Tab-separated table of C-alpha atoms and ligand atoms in Angstrom:
chain	number	residue	atom	x	y	z
Z	1	MET	CA	15.146	-14.359	5.667
Z	2	ARG	CA	11.202	-11.878	6.921
Z	3	PHE	CA	9.697	-9.421	4.443
Z	4	ALA	CA	7.580	-6.533	5.933
Z	5	ILE	CA	5.270	-5.391	2.946
Z	6	PHE	CA	3.477	-2.296	3.631
Z	7	SER	CA	1.003	-0.049	0.895
Z	8	ASP	CA	-0.753	2.914	0.917
Z	9	ILE	CA	0.967	4.897	3.353
Z	10	HIS	CA	-1.098	8.105	1.874
Z	11	ALA	CA	1.812	10.682	4.382
Z	12	ASN	CA	0.295	9.313	7.276
Z	13	LEU	CA	3.370	9.325	8.788
Z	14	GLU	CA	1.880	8.432	13.060
Z	15	ALA	CA	0.851	4.894	11.143
Z	16	LEU	CA	4.154	4.940	8.769
Z	17	GLU	CA	6.877	4.842	12.249
Z	18	ALA	CA	4.331	2.314	14.287
Z	19	VAL	CA	4.356	-0.201	11.288
Z	20	LEU	CA	8.426	0.224	10.786
Z	21	ALA	CA	8.675	-0.685	14.435
Z	22	ASP	CA	6.527	-3.594	14.786
Z	23	ALA	CA	8.204	-4.888	11.090
Z	24	ARG	CA	11.547	-4.582	13.592
Z	25	GLU	CA	10.314	-6.148	16.348
Z	26	ASN	CA	9.081	-8.920	14.785
Z	27	LYS	CA	12.607	-9.261	13.575
Z	28	CYS	CA	11.610	-8.509	9.753
Z	29	THR	CA	15.075	-8.048	7.838
Z	30	ASP	CA	14.192	-7.398	4.993
Z	31	PHE	CA	11.006	-4.106	3.728
Z	32	VAL	CA	9.469	-4.272	0.907
Z	33	CYS	CA	6.240	-0.589	-0.493
Z	34	LEU	CA	4.220	-1.311	-2.324
Z	35	GLY	CA	2.969	2.997	-3.787
Z	36	ASP	CA	0.671	4.947	-2.938
Z	37	VAL	CA	3.329	6.955	-0.689
Z	38	VAL	CA	1.365	9.981	-0.547
Z	39	GLY	CA	-1.482	11.964	-1.347
Z	40	TYR	CA	-5.002	11.993	2.020
Z	41	ASN	CA	-2.458	12.796	4.548
Z	42	ALA	CA	-0.419	15.405	6.255
Z	43	ASN	CA	3.098	15.097	5.854
Z	44	PRO	CA	4.249	13.520	2.461
Z	45	HIS	CA	7.854	14.926	2.450
Z	46	GLU	CA	7.855	13.689	5.891
Z	47	CYS	CA	7.510	9.489	4.795
Z	48	VAL	CA	9.043	10.231	0.752
Z	49	ALA	CA	12.252	11.097	3.523
Z	50	ARG	CA	11.077	7.916	5.752
Z	51	VAL	CA	10.901	5.869	2.462
Z	52	ARG	CA	13.486	6.546	0.485
Z	53	GLU	CA	16.388	6.321	3.448
Z	54	MET	CA	15.231	2.810	3.724
Z	55	ASP	CA	16.162	2.511	0.174
Z	56	CYS	CA	13.781	-0.334	-0.519
Z	57	PRO	CA	11.741	-2.329	-3.622
Z	58	ILE	CA	9.040	0.107	-4.500
Z	59	VAL	CA	6.163	-0.034	-6.973
Z	60	LYS	CA	4.369	3.568	-8.122
Z	61	GLY	CA	0.779	4.400	-6.798
Z	62	ASN	CA	-2.343	6.717	-8.373
Z	63	HIS	CA	-1.231	9.095	-5.707
Z	64	ASP	CA	2.455	8.716	-6.549
Z	65	GLU	CA	2.160	9.196	-9.619
Z	66	GLN	CA	-0.769	12.170	-9.819
Z	67	ALA	CA	1.150	14.029	-7.089
Z	68	SER	CA	3.924	14.630	-9.300
Z	69	LEU	CA	2.244	15.320	-12.578
Z	70	VAL	CA	2.640	19.511	-12.812
Z	71	GLU	CA	-1.544	19.665	-12.840
Z	72	SER	CA	-3.828	16.364	-12.138
Z	73	SER	CA	-5.312	14.251	-14.809
Z	74	ARG	CA	-9.048	14.549	-13.876
Z	75	ASP	CA	-8.874	10.641	-12.335
Z	76	PHE	CA	-9.774	11.777	-8.849
Z	77	ASN	CA	-12.972	12.212	-7.093
Z	78	GLU	CA	-12.966	16.305	-5.061
Z	79	MET	CA	-11.429	15.473	-1.732
Z	80	ALA	CA	-8.708	12.821	-2.814
Z	81	GLU	CA	-8.083	16.413	-6.760
Z	82	ALA	CA	-8.720	18.712	-3.169
Z	83	ALA	CA	-5.580	17.005	-0.809
Z	84	ILE	CA	-3.616	16.108	-4.339
Z	85	GLN	CA	-2.993	19.209	-4.678
Z	86	TRP	CA	-1.961	20.744	-1.495
Z	87	THR	CA	0.338	17.877	-1.666
Z	88	ARG	CA	1.941	18.672	-4.721
Z	89	ASP	CA	3.186	22.286	-2.622
Z	90	HIS	CA	4.214	20.261	-0.014
Z	91	LEU	CA	6.054	18.637	-1.826
Z	92	SER	CA	10.288	19.243	-3.128
Z	93	ASP	CA	11.206	19.091	-6.628
Z	94	ALA	CA	13.390	15.768	-5.506
Z	95	ASP	CA	10.782	14.422	-3.984
Z	96	LYS	CA	8.336	14.731	-7.368
Z	97	GLU	CA	11.157	13.506	-9.319
Z	98	TRP	CA	11.873	10.482	-6.779
Z	99	LEU	CA	7.933	9.015	-6.889
Z	100	ARG	CA	8.072	10.151	-11.148
Z	101	ALA	CA	10.734	7.267	-11.410
Z	102	LEU	CA	9.432	4.566	-9.784
Z	103	LYS	CA	8.509	1.202	-11.595
Z	104	LEU	CA	4.602	0.095	-11.498
Z	105	GLN	CA	5.787	-3.776	-11.337
Z	106	ARG	CA	8.598	-4.993	-9.526
Z	107	GLN	CA	10.193	-8.680	-9.209
Z	108	VAL	CA	12.122	-9.145	-5.124
Z	109	ARG	CA	13.043	-12.337	-4.698
Z	110	ASP	CA	11.258	-14.803	-6.044
Z	111	PHE	CA	7.610	-12.556	-5.626
Z	112	THR	CA	5.949	-9.762	-7.465
Z	113	ILE	CA	4.613	-6.168	-6.655
Z	114	VAL	CA	2.804	-4.041	-8.306
Z	115	HIS	CA	0.292	-1.458	-6.254
Z	116	ALA	CA	-3.653	-2.656	-8.658
Z	117	THR	CA	-3.393	-4.692	-10.883
Z	118	LEU	CA	-1.107	-6.852	-13.484
Z	119	ASP	CA	-2.936	-6.868	-15.855
Z	120	THR	CA	-3.223	-2.684	-16.889
Z	121	PRO	CA	-0.690	-2.040	-14.028
Z	122	GLU	CA	-1.267	1.758	-15.499
Z	123	GLN	CA	-4.756	1.350	-15.712
Z	124	TRP	CA	-5.024	1.224	-11.641
Z	125	GLY	CA	-8.557	-0.661	-11.552
Z	126	TYR	CA	-9.030	-1.597	-7.960
Z	127	VAL	CA	-8.963	-5.787	-7.262
Z	128	PHE	CA	-11.959	-6.262	-5.344
Z	129	ASN	CA	-13.618	-10.064	-6.293
Z	130	ASN	CA	-12.408	-12.595	-8.385
Z	131	LEU	CA	-13.234	-11.997	-11.379
Z	132	ASP	CA	-10.518	-9.047	-11.177
Z	133	ALA	CA	-8.010	-11.518	-9.653
Z	134	ALA	CA	-8.361	-13.526	-12.085
Z	135	ALA	CA	-7.671	-11.016	-14.986
Z	136	SER	CA	-3.620	-10.233	-12.480
Z	137	PHE	CA	-3.408	-14.097	-12.376
Z	138	THR	CA	-3.329	-13.910	-15.857
Z	139	TYR	CA	-0.067	-12.427	-15.669
Z	140	GLN	CA	1.595	-13.587	-12.605
Z	141	HIS	CA	4.165	-15.509	-13.561
Z	142	THR	CA	5.244	-15.629	-9.260
Z	143	THR	CA	3.710	-18.245	-6.787
Z	144	VAL	CA	3.150	-14.864	-4.703
Z	145	CYS	CA	1.914	-11.176	-5.679
Z	146	PHE	CA	1.634	-7.972	-3.377
Z	147	PHE	CA	-1.322	-5.566	-4.234
Z	148	GLY	CA	-2.711	-1.827	-2.319
Z	149	HIS	CA	-4.728	-0.403	-3.233
Z	150	THR	CA	-8.186	-1.468	-2.265
Z	151	HIS	CA	-7.799	-0.558	1.721
Z	152	VAL	CA	-8.575	-4.170	2.287
Z	153	PRO	CA	-6.668	-6.584	3.279
Z	154	MET	CA	-7.267	-10.100	1.552
Z	155	ALA	CA	-5.803	-12.603	-0.764
Z	156	PHE	CA	-6.647	-14.508	-3.603
Z	157	VAL	CA	-5.366	-18.149	-4.418
Z	158	ARG	CA	-5.954	-20.026	-8.203
Z	159	ASP	CA	-6.217	-22.961	-6.891
Z	160	ASP	CA	-8.603	-24.712	-10.567
Z	161	GLY	CA	-10.731	-22.097	-9.287
Z	162	VAL	CA	-9.981	-18.573	-7.912
Z	163	GLN	CA	-10.871	-17.948	-4.511
Z	164	ARG	CA	-10.861	-15.393	-1.762
Z	165	GLN	CA	-9.631	-15.415	2.060
Z	166	ARG	CA	-9.066	-13.563	4.455
Z	167	ILE	CA	-5.041	-13.827	5.288
Z	168	ASP	CA	-4.263	-14.037	8.933
Z	169	LYS	CA	-1.295	-17.411	8.679
Z	170	LEU	CA	-1.339	-18.089	5.407
Z	171	ARG	CA	0.287	-21.018	3.841
Z	172	ILE	CA	1.769	-20.854	0.432
Z	173	ASP	CA	1.434	-24.054	-1.291
Z	174	PRO	CA	4.130	-23.860	-4.590
Z	175	SER	CA	1.138	-25.769	-6.635
Z	176	LYS	CA	-1.190	-22.342	-6.119
Z	177	LYS	CA	-0.111	-18.754	-6.944
Z	178	TYR	CA	-0.905	-15.987	-4.679
Z	179	PHE	CA	-2.783	-12.736	-4.549
Z	180	ILE	CA	-2.454	-11.066	-1.257
Z	181	ASN	CA	-3.083	-7.075	-0.882
Z	182	THR	CA	-1.806	-6.245	2.291
Z	183	GLY	CA	-3.673	-3.395	3.164
Z	184	SER	CA	-3.137	-0.301	4.156
Z	185	VAL	CA	-1.169	1.708	6.161
Z	186	GLY	CA	-2.417	4.807	6.906
Z	187	GLN	CA	-6.386	4.850	5.722
Z	188	PRO	CA	-7.102	1.603	5.788
Z	189	ARG	CA	-11.064	0.951	4.075
Z	190	ASP	CA	-11.966	-2.886	6.057
Z	191	SER	CA	-13.648	-1.286	9.187
Z	192	ASP	CA	-10.690	-1.186	10.941
Z	193	TRP	CA	-9.304	1.894	11.865
Z	194	ARG	CA	-5.684	0.243	12.579
Z	195	ALA	CA	-2.316	0.148	10.605
Z	196	ALA	CA	-2.215	-3.060	7.894
Z	197	TYR	CA	0.528	-5.194	7.108
Z	198	CYS	CA	1.998	-7.971	6.113
Z	199	ILE	CA	4.787	-10.034	7.001
Z	200	TYR	CA	6.778	-13.164	3.949
Z	201	HIS	CA	8.383	-15.473	5.597
Z	202	ILE	CA	9.992	-16.417	3.265
Z	203	GLU	CA	11.743	-20.366	4.850
Z	204	GLY	CA	8.419	-20.649	6.516
Z	205	ALA	CA	6.582	-20.196	3.395
Z	206	VAL	CA	3.751	-18.221	5.390
Z	207	VAL	CA	2.260	-14.823	5.528
Z	208	GLU	CA	1.331	-12.850	8.869
Z	209	GLN	CA	-1.502	-10.870	8.323
Z	210	ARG	CA	-0.867	-7.537	11.121
Z	211	ARG	CA	-2.238	-4.934	12.304
Z	212	VAL	CA	-0.826	-2.161	14.459
Z	213	LYS	CA	-2.069	0.613	17.383
Z	214	TYR	CA	-0.642	4.031	15.917
Z	215	ASP	CA	-0.788	8.242	17.526
Z	216	LEU	CA	-4.152	8.413	15.132
Z	217	ALA	CA	-5.080	12.474	17.460
Z	218	THR	CA	-1.951	13.416	16.026
Z	219	ALA	CA	-2.541	12.519	12.665
Z	220	GLN	CA	-6.074	14.168	12.913
Z	221	LYS	CA	-4.922	17.181	14.030
Z	222	LYS	CA	-1.947	17.643	11.548
Z	223	ILE	CA	-4.922	16.860	8.901
Z	224	ILE	CA	-7.405	19.834	10.492
Z	225	ASP	CA	-4.181	22.230	10.923
Z	226	ALA	CA	-3.010	21.749	7.627
Z	227	GLY	CA	-7.077	22.752	6.434
Z	228	LEU	CA	-6.642	19.624	4.196
Z	229	PRO	CA	-10.310	18.257	4.158
Z	230	ARG	CA	-12.247	17.253	7.730
Z	231	LEU	CA	-13.556	14.126	6.494
Z	232	LEU	CA	-9.790	13.269	5.578
Z	233	ALA	CA	-8.848	12.996	9.700
Z	234	GLU	CA	-12.775	11.296	10.646
Z	235	ARG	CA	-12.247	8.726	8.338
Z	236	LEU	CA	-8.648	7.634	10.254
Z	237	ALA	CA	-11.499	7.313	13.981
Z	238	ILE	CA	-13.662	4.946	11.469
Z	239	GLY	CA	-11.354	2.826	8.941
Z	240	ARG	CA	-13.409	4.444	5.491
L	1	ZN	ZN1	-4.268	4.384	-2.179
Protein backbone atom coordinates (compact mmCIF):
# COMPACT_ATOMS: atom_id res chain seq x y z
CA MET A 1 0.00 0.00 0.00
CA ARG A 2 1.37 3.36 -1.06
CA PHE A 3 -0.21 6.67 -0.05
CA ALA A 4 0.33 9.93 -1.92
CA ILE A 5 -0.07 12.63 0.76
CA PHE A 6 -0.52 16.12 -0.63
CA SER A 7 -1.32 19.54 0.83
CA ASP A 8 -1.84 23.21 0.02
CA ILE A 9 -2.84 22.90 -3.62
CA HIS A 10 -4.14 26.47 -3.52
CA ALA A 11 -6.03 26.32 -6.81
CA ASN A 12 -2.91 25.51 -8.85
CA LEU A 13 -4.32 22.95 -11.29
CA GLU A 14 -1.09 22.51 -13.27
CA ALA A 15 0.82 21.59 -10.09
CA LEU A 16 -1.96 19.28 -8.88
CA GLU A 17 -2.11 17.37 -12.18
CA ALA A 18 1.69 17.00 -12.22
CA VAL A 19 1.69 15.63 -8.67
CA LEU A 20 -1.10 13.16 -9.37
CA ALA A 21 0.70 11.95 -12.51
CA ASP A 22 3.93 11.49 -10.54
CA ALA A 23 2.03 9.60 -7.82
CA ARG A 24 0.51 7.26 -10.39
CA GLU A 25 3.92 6.66 -12.00
CA ASN A 26 5.23 5.80 -8.55
CA LYS A 27 2.43 3.27 -8.07
CA CYS A 28 0.53 5.07 -5.33
CA THR A 29 -2.64 3.17 -4.51
CA ASP A 30 -4.25 5.69 -2.14
CA PHE A 31 -4.48 9.46 -1.86
CA VAL A 32 -4.84 11.83 1.10
CA CYS A 33 -5.30 15.61 1.05
CA LEU A 34 -4.24 17.86 3.96
CA GLY A 35 -6.36 20.87 3.00
CA ASP A 36 -6.12 24.31 1.40
CA VAL A 37 -7.44 23.11 -1.93
CA VAL A 38 -8.25 26.76 -2.82
CA GLY A 39 -6.88 30.29 -2.37
CA TYR A 40 -4.07 32.28 -4.10
CA ASN A 41 -4.08 30.71 -7.60
CA ALA A 42 -6.55 30.73 -10.48
CA ASN A 43 -8.35 27.36 -10.61
CA PRO A 44 -10.28 26.92 -7.34
CA HIS A 45 -13.37 25.27 -8.86
CA GLU A 46 -11.30 22.92 -11.04
CA CYS A 47 -9.12 21.86 -8.10
CA VAL A 48 -12.16 21.26 -5.87
CA ALA A 49 -13.73 19.16 -8.64
CA ARG A 50 -10.52 17.18 -9.14
CA VAL A 51 -10.08 16.42 -5.43
CA ARG A 52 -13.78 15.68 -4.96
CA GLU A 53 -13.81 13.10 -7.74
CA MET A 54 -10.84 11.35 -6.09
CA ASP A 55 -13.07 10.79 -3.05
CA CYS A 56 -10.03 10.52 -0.77
CA PRO A 57 -9.64 11.37 2.94
CA ILE A 58 -9.20 15.13 3.37
CA VAL A 59 -9.11 17.75 6.14
CA LYS A 60 -10.04 21.44 6.03
CA GLY A 61 -7.49 24.24 5.62
CA ASN A 62 -7.84 27.89 6.65
CA HIS A 63 -8.30 29.02 3.03
CA ASP A 64 -10.97 26.34 2.53
CA GLU A 65 -12.71 27.75 5.58
CA GLN A 66 -12.45 31.41 4.51
CA ALA A 67 -13.55 30.64 0.94
CA SER A 68 -16.66 28.88 2.20
CA LEU A 69 -17.73 31.78 4.46
CA VAL A 70 -19.96 34.57 3.18
CA GLU A 71 -17.63 37.21 4.60
CA SER A 72 -14.01 37.14 5.73
CA SER A 73 -13.11 36.96 9.38
CA ARG A 74 -10.14 39.36 9.13
CA ASP A 75 -7.49 36.69 9.65
CA PHE A 76 -5.79 37.23 6.30
CA ASN A 77 -3.17 39.66 5.02
CA GLU A 78 -4.06 41.92 2.10
CA MET A 79 -2.88 39.65 -0.69
CA ALA A 80 -4.47 36.51 0.72
CA GLU A 81 -7.69 38.47 1.28
CA ALA A 82 -7.80 39.78 -2.31
CA ALA A 83 -7.33 36.23 -3.52
CA ILE A 84 -9.94 34.75 -1.20
CA GLN A 85 -12.59 37.25 -2.31
CA TRP A 86 -11.85 36.39 -5.94
CA THR A 87 -11.96 32.69 -5.00
CA ARG A 88 -15.41 33.03 -3.38
CA ASP A 89 -16.73 34.51 -6.63
CA HIS A 90 -15.31 31.61 -8.63
CA LEU A 91 -16.65 28.72 -6.56
CA SER A 92 -20.11 27.24 -6.94
CA ASP A 93 -22.47 26.94 -3.97
CA ALA A 94 -21.88 23.19 -4.07
CA ASP A 95 -18.08 23.72 -3.93
CA LYS A 96 -18.47 25.96 -0.86
CA GLU A 97 -20.81 23.53 0.83
CA TRP A 98 -18.30 20.74 0.30
CA LEU A 99 -15.43 22.86 1.68
CA ARG A 100 -17.51 23.93 4.69
CA ALA A 101 -18.29 20.33 5.62
CA LEU A 102 -14.65 19.19 5.75
CA LYS A 103 -13.36 18.00 9.12
CA LEU A 104 -10.38 19.56 10.89
CA GLN A 105 -8.68 16.32 11.79
CA ARG A 106 -8.96 12.66 10.79
CA GLN A 107 -7.37 9.32 11.23
CA VAL A 108 -6.53 7.32 8.09
CA ARG A 109 -5.50 3.71 8.72
CA ASP A 110 -2.85 4.08 11.46
CA PHE A 111 -1.90 7.72 10.89
CA THR A 112 -3.44 11.12 11.62
CA ILE A 113 -3.97 14.08 9.27
CA VAL A 114 -4.49 17.76 10.15
CA HIS A 115 -3.90 21.03 8.30
CA ALA A 116 -2.22 23.18 10.96
CA THR A 117 -1.73 21.80 14.50
CA LEU A 118 -3.12 19.01 16.66
CA ASP A 119 -3.28 21.07 19.87
CA THR A 120 -5.64 23.76 18.50
CA PRO A 121 -6.44 22.86 14.86
CA GLU A 122 -9.19 25.50 14.56
CA GLN A 123 -6.76 28.33 15.41
CA TRP A 124 -4.51 27.70 12.40
CA GLY A 125 -1.19 28.13 14.21
CA TYR A 126 2.06 27.50 12.32
CA VAL A 127 4.50 24.73 13.27
CA PHE A 128 7.96 25.97 12.35
CA ASN A 129 10.08 24.96 15.35
CA ASN A 130 10.54 22.19 17.90
CA LEU A 131 8.49 23.97 20.55
CA ASP A 132 5.47 24.31 18.22
CA ALA A 133 5.85 20.65 17.28
CA ALA A 134 6.06 19.59 20.94
CA ALA A 135 2.61 21.10 21.58
CA SER A 136 1.12 19.06 18.74
CA PHE A 137 2.88 15.86 19.85
CA THR A 138 1.01 16.09 23.16
CA TYR A 139 -2.20 15.40 21.22
CA GLN A 140 -0.77 12.90 18.74
CA HIS A 141 -1.88 9.31 19.45
CA THR A 142 -0.53 7.71 16.28
CA THR A 143 3.13 7.14 15.35
CA VAL A 144 2.79 9.35 12.28
CA CYS A 145 0.81 12.55 11.68
CA PHE A 146 0.94 14.53 8.43
CA PHE A 147 0.28 18.28 8.38
CA GLY A 148 0.51 21.26 6.01
CA HIS A 149 -0.09 25.01 6.33
CA THR A 150 3.54 26.28 6.43
CA HIS A 151 4.29 25.20 2.84
CA VAL A 152 7.76 24.12 4.05
CA PRO A 153 8.48 20.39 3.95
CA MET A 154 10.10 19.08 7.14
CA ALA A 155 9.79 16.33 9.72
CA PHE A 156 9.72 16.65 13.49
CA VAL A 157 10.71 13.52 15.35
CA ARG A 158 9.94 12.95 19.04
CA ASP A 159 12.16 10.58 20.93
CA ASP A 160 13.46 11.81 24.30
CA GLY A 161 13.18 15.34 22.94
CA VAL A 162 11.94 16.83 19.68
CA GLN A 163 14.25 17.14 16.70
CA ARG A 164 13.73 18.62 13.28
CA GLN A 165 15.04 16.87 10.19
CA ARG A 166 14.78 16.70 6.42
CA ILE A 167 12.39 14.11 5.04
CA ASP A 168 14.26 12.74 1.97
CA LYS A 169 13.58 9.05 2.68
CA LEU A 170 12.57 8.88 6.31
CA ARG A 171 12.38 5.47 7.97
CA ILE A 172 9.60 5.26 10.56
CA ASP A 173 10.67 3.77 13.90
CA PRO A 174 7.50 2.77 15.81
CA SER A 175 9.15 3.63 19.14
CA LYS A 176 9.21 7.33 18.10
CA LYS A 177 6.60 9.83 16.87
CA TYR A 178 6.65 11.78 13.62
CA PHE A 179 4.94 15.06 12.73
CA ILE A 180 5.58 15.48 9.03
CA ASN A 181 4.91 18.45 6.76
CA THR A 182 4.64 17.28 3.14
CA GLY A 183 5.27 20.77 1.71
CA SER A 184 2.91 22.50 -0.71
CA VAL A 185 1.68 21.36 -4.11
CA GLY A 186 0.58 24.76 -5.41
CA GLN A 187 2.71 27.39 -3.64
CA PRO A 188 5.99 26.01 -2.19
CA ARG A 189 7.84 28.38 0.19
CA ASP A 190 11.19 26.68 0.68
CA SER A 191 12.92 28.38 -2.27
CA ASP A 192 12.24 25.41 -4.56
CA TRP A 193 9.51 26.19 -7.12
CA ARG A 194 8.67 22.51 -7.81
CA ALA A 195 5.46 21.03 -6.39
CA ALA A 196 6.02 19.07 -3.16
CA TYR A 197 4.27 16.01 -1.75
CA CYS A 198 5.12 12.80 0.10
CA ILE A 199 4.73 9.11 -0.60
CA TYR A 200 4.11 6.96 2.48
CA HIS A 201 5.19 3.37 1.81
CA ILE A 202 3.14 1.65 4.50
CA GLU A 203 4.73 -1.83 4.35
CA GLY A 204 8.29 -0.51 4.16
CA ALA A 205 7.55 2.14 6.83
CA VAL A 206 9.22 4.87 4.77
CA VAL A 207 8.08 8.42 4.03
CA GLU A 208 9.59 9.76 0.82
CA GLN A 209 9.72 13.42 -0.22
CA ARG A 210 8.92 14.07 -3.88
CA ARG A 211 9.44 17.26 -5.94
CA VAL A 212 7.72 17.57 -9.29
CA LYS A 213 8.16 20.08 -12.11
CA TYR A 214 4.95 21.45 -13.58
CA ASP A 215 3.77 23.92 -16.23
CA LEU A 216 4.65 27.05 -14.25
CA ALA A 217 4.18 29.48 -17.17
CA THR A 218 0.56 28.44 -17.68
CA ALA A 219 -0.24 28.69 -13.96
CA GLN A 220 1.31 32.19 -13.87
CA LYS A 221 -0.51 33.36 -17.00
CA LYS A 222 -3.87 32.26 -15.55
CA ILE A 223 -3.22 34.28 -12.36
CA ILE A 224 -2.41 37.44 -14.32
CA ASP A 225 -5.30 36.96 -16.78
CA ALA A 226 -7.67 36.52 -13.84
CA GLY A 227 -6.64 39.90 -12.43
CA LEU A 228 -5.28 38.37 -9.22
CA PRO A 229 -2.30 40.16 -7.58
CA ARG A 230 0.75 39.87 -9.85
CA LEU A 231 2.96 38.94 -6.93
CA LEU A 232 1.05 35.66 -6.63
CA ALA A 233 2.37 34.70 -10.08
CA GLU A 234 5.88 35.95 -9.37
CA ARG A 235 6.30 34.11 -6.07
CA LEU A 236 5.57 30.74 -7.72
CA ALA A 237 8.78 31.02 -9.78
CA ILE A 238 10.99 31.52 -6.71
CA GLY A 239 9.19 29.17 -4.34
CA ARG A 240 8.35 31.88 -1.77
ZN1 LIG B 1 -1.81 26.98 2.60
